[in-house]
mmCIF file of C-alpha atoms in Angstrom:
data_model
loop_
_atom_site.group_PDB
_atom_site.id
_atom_site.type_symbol
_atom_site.label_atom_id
_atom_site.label_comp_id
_atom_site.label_asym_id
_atom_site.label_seq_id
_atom_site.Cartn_x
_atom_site.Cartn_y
_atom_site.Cartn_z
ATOM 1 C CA UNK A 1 -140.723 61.742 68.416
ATOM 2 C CA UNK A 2 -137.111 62.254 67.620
ATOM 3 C CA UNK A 3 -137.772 62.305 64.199
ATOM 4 C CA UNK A 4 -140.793 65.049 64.367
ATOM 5 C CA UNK A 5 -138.119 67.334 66.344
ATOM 6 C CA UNK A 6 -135.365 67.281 63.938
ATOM 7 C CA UNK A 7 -137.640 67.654 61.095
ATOM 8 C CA UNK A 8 -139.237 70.780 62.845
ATOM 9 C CA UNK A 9 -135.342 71.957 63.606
ATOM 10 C CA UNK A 10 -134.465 71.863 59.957
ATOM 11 C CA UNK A 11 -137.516 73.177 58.531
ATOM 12 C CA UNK A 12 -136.918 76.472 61.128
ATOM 13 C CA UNK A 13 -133.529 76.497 59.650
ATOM 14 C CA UNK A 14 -134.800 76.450 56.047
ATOM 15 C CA UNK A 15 -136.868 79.306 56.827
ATOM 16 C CA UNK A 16 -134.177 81.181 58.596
ATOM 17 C CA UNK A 17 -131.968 80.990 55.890
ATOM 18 C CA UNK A 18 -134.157 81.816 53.256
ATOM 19 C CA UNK A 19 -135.011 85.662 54.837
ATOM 20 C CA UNK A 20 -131.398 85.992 55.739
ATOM 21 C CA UNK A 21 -130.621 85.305 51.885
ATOM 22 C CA UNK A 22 -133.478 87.425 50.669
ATOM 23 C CA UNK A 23 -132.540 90.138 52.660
ATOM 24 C CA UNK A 24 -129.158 90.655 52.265
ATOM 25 C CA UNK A 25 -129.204 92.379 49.391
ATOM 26 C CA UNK A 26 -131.281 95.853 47.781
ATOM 27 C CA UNK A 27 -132.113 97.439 44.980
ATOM 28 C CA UNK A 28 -131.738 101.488 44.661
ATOM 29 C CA UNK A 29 -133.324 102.884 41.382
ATOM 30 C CA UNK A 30 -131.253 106.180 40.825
ATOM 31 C CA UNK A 31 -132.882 108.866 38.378
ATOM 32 C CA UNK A 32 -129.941 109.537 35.758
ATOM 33 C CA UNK A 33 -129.940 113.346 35.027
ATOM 34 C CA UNK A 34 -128.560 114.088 31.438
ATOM 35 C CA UNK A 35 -124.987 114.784 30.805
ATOM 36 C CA UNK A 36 -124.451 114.009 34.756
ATOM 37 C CA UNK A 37 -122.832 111.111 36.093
ATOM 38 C CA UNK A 38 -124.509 109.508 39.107
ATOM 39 C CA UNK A 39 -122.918 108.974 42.214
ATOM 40 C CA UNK A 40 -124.245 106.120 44.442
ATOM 41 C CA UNK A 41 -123.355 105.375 47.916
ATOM 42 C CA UNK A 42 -122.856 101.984 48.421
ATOM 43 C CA UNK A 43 -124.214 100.950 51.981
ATOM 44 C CA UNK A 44 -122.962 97.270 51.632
ATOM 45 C CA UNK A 45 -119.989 97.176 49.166
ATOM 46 C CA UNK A 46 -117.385 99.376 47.406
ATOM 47 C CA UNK A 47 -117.229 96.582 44.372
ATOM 48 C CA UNK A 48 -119.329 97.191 41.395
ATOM 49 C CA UNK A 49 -122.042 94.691 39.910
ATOM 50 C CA UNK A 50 -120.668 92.530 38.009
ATOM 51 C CA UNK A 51 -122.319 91.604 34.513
ATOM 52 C CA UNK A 52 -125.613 90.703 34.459
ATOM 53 C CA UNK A 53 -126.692 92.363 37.705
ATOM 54 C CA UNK A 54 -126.390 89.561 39.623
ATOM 55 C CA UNK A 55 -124.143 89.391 42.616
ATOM 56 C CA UNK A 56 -121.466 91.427 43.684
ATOM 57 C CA UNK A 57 -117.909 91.298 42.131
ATOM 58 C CA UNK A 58 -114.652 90.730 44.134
ATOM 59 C CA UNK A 59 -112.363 92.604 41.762
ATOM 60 C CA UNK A 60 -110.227 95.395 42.822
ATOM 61 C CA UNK A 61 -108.284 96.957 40.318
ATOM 62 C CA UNK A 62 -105.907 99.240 42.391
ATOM 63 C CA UNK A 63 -105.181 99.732 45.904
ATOM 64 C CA UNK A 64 -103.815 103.367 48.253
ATOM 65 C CA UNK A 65 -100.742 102.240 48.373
ATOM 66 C CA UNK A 66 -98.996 105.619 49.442
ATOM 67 C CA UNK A 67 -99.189 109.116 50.168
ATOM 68 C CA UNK A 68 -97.455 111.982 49.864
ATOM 69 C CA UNK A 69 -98.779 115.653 51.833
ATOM 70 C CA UNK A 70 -98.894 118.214 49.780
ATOM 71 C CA UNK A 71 -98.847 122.254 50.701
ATOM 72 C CA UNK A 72 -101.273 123.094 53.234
ATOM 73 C CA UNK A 73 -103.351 119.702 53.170
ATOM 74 C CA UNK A 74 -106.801 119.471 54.274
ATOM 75 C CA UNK A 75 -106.393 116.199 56.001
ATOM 76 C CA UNK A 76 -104.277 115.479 58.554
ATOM 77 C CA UNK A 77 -100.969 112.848 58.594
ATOM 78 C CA UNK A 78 -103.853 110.138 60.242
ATOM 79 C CA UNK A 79 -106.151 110.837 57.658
ATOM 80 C CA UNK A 80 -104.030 110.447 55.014
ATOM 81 C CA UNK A 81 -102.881 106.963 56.701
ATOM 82 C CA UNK A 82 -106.417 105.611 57.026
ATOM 83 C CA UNK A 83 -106.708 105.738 53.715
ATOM 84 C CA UNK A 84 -104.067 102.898 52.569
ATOM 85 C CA UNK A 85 -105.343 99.895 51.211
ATOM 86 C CA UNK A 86 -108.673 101.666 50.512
ATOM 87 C CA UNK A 87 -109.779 99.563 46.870
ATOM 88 C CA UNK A 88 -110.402 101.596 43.677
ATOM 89 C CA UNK A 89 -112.040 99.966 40.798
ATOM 90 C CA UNK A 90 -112.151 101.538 37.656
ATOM 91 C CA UNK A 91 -114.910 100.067 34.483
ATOM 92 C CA UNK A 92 -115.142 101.768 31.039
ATOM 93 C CA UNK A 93 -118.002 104.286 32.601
ATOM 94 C CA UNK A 94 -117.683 104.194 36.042
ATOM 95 C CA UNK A 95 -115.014 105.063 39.200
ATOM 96 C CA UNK A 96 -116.191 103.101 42.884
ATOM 97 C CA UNK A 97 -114.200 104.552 45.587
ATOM 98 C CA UNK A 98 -114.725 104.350 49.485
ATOM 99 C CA UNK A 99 -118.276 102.841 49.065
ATOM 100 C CA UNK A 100 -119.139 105.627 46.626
ATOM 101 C CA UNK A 101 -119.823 104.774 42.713
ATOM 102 C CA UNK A 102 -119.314 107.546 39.966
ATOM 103 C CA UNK A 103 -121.710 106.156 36.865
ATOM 104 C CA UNK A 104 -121.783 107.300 33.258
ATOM 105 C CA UNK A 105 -118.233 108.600 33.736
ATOM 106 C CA UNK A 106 -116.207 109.568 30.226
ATOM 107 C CA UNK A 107 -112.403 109.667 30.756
ATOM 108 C CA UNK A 108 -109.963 111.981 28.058
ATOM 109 C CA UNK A 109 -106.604 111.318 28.242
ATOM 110 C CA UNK A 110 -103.996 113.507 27.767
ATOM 111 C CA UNK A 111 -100.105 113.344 27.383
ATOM 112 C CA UNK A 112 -98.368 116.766 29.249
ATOM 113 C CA UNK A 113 -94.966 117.827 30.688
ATOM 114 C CA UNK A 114 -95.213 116.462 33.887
ATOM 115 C CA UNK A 115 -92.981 119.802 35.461
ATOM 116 C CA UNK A 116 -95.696 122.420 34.190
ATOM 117 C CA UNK A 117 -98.935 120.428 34.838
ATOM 118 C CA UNK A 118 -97.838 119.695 38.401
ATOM 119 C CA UNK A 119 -96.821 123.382 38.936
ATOM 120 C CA UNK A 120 -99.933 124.835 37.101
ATOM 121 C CA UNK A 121 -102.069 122.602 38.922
ATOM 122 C CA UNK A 122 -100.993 121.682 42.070
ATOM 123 C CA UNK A 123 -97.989 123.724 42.447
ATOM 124 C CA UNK A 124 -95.678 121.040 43.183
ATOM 125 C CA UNK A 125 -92.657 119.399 41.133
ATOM 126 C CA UNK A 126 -91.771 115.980 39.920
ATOM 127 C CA UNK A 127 -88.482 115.802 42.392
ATOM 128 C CA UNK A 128 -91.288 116.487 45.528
ATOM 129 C CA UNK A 129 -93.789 113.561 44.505
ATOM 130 C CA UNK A 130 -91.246 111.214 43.256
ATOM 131 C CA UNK A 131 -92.114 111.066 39.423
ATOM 132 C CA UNK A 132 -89.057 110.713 37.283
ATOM 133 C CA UNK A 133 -90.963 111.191 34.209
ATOM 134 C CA UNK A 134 -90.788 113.938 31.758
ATOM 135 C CA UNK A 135 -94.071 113.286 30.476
ATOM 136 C CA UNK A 136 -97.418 111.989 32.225
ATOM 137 C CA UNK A 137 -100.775 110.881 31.153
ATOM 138 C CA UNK A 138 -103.718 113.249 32.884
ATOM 139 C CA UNK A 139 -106.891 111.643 32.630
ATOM 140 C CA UNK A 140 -109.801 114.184 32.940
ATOM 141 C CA UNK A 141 -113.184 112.797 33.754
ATOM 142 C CA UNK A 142 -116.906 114.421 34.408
ATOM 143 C CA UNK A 143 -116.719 112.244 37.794
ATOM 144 C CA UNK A 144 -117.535 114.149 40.925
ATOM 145 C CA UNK A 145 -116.512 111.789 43.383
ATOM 146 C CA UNK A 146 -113.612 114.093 45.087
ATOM 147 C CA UNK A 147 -109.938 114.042 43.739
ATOM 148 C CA UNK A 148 -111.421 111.768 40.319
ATOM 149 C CA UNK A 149 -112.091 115.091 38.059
ATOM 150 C CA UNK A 150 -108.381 114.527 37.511
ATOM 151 C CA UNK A 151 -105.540 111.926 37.706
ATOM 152 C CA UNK A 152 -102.082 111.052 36.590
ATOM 153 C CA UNK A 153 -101.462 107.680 35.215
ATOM 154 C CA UNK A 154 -97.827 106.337 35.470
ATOM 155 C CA UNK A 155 -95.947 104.538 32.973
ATOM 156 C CA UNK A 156 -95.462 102.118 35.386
ATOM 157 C CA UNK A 157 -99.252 102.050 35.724
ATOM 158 C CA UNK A 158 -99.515 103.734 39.183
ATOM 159 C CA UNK A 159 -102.216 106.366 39.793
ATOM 160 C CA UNK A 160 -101.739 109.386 41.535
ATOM 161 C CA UNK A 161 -104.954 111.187 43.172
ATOM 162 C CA UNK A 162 -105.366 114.660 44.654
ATOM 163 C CA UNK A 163 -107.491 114.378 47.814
ATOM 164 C CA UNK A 164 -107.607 117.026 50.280
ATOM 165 C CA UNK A 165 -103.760 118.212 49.977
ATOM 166 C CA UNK A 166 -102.676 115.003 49.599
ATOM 167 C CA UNK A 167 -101.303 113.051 46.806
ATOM 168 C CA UNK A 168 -102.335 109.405 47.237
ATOM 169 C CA UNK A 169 -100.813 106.284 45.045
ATOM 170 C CA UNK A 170 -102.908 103.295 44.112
ATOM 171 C CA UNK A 171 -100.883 100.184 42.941
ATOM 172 C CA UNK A 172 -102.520 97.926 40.324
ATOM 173 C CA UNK A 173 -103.609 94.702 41.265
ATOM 174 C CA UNK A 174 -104.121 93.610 38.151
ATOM 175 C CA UNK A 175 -102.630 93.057 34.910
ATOM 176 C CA UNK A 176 -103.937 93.862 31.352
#
């Protein structure tokens, strides 16, 4: 009799765990419109696929590390706040950022005087965001996940965003 119930017990078990496993994850087929990079929300996970399409990777490459507000921000001192320790993770074509993915994504990279491109562009100065550099690498992208058009890239590897008026900095978490 004993036997019979636990048998029953871990055949329900079996079951349950098989449709908890099946559904926990989904597919989305996005439609990729030429010369456009898709952007995906990503209900579940801000991490992309890893190779093969199986599972979900655990690699972050960078993390908001900092902020600084800029002239007339958007966001508010909270917002800005709520966004440390957000994960970025940056591939050869895409950009996945707060649960939103960027695909098909080219990057150009260009070396500029980091006094006139912050003036021109966000009229600010070195001395305000803390960059001691002369120079600066500006990475331009057809991404248009919001404040990922454009970035700096640090020499010490650092990446500074523009996101609503604010600057934000993502440490790497990785080396390469």
């Amino acid at each position: 009799m004993q036997k019979k119930i636990t048998i029953k017990i871990g055949l329900g078990l079996l079951i349950l765990t098989t449709f908890l496993v099946s559904g926990c994850g989904s597919t989305v087929t996005v439609p990729v419109v030429e010369g456009k990079p898709t952007v995906i929300k990503n209900e579940e996970s801000s991490s992309p696929p890893s190779a093969g399409g199986v599972g979900v990777s655990m690699r972050v490459l960078w993390t908001v590390s900092g902020y600084k507000m800029g002239n007339n921000p958007l966001w508010s001192e909270k917002d800005a706040r709520d966004m440390l320790f957000k994960p970025l993770d940056i591939t050869a074509t895409a950009i996945i950022f707060d649960g939103k993915t960027c695909r098909d994504v080219t990057f150009q990279k260009e070396t500029l005087n980091t006094k006139d491109y912050l003036a021109s562009a966000f009229h600010t100065t070195p001395q305000i965001l803390g960059i001691t550099e002369e120079v600066v690498e500006v990475v331009k992208t057809n991404c248009n996940l919001p404040g990922f058009d454009q970035y700096l890239r640090l020499k010490d590897r650092r990446l500074v965003i523009y996101l609503n008026g604010v600057f934000f900095y993502f440490e790497p978490n990785v080396n390469y």
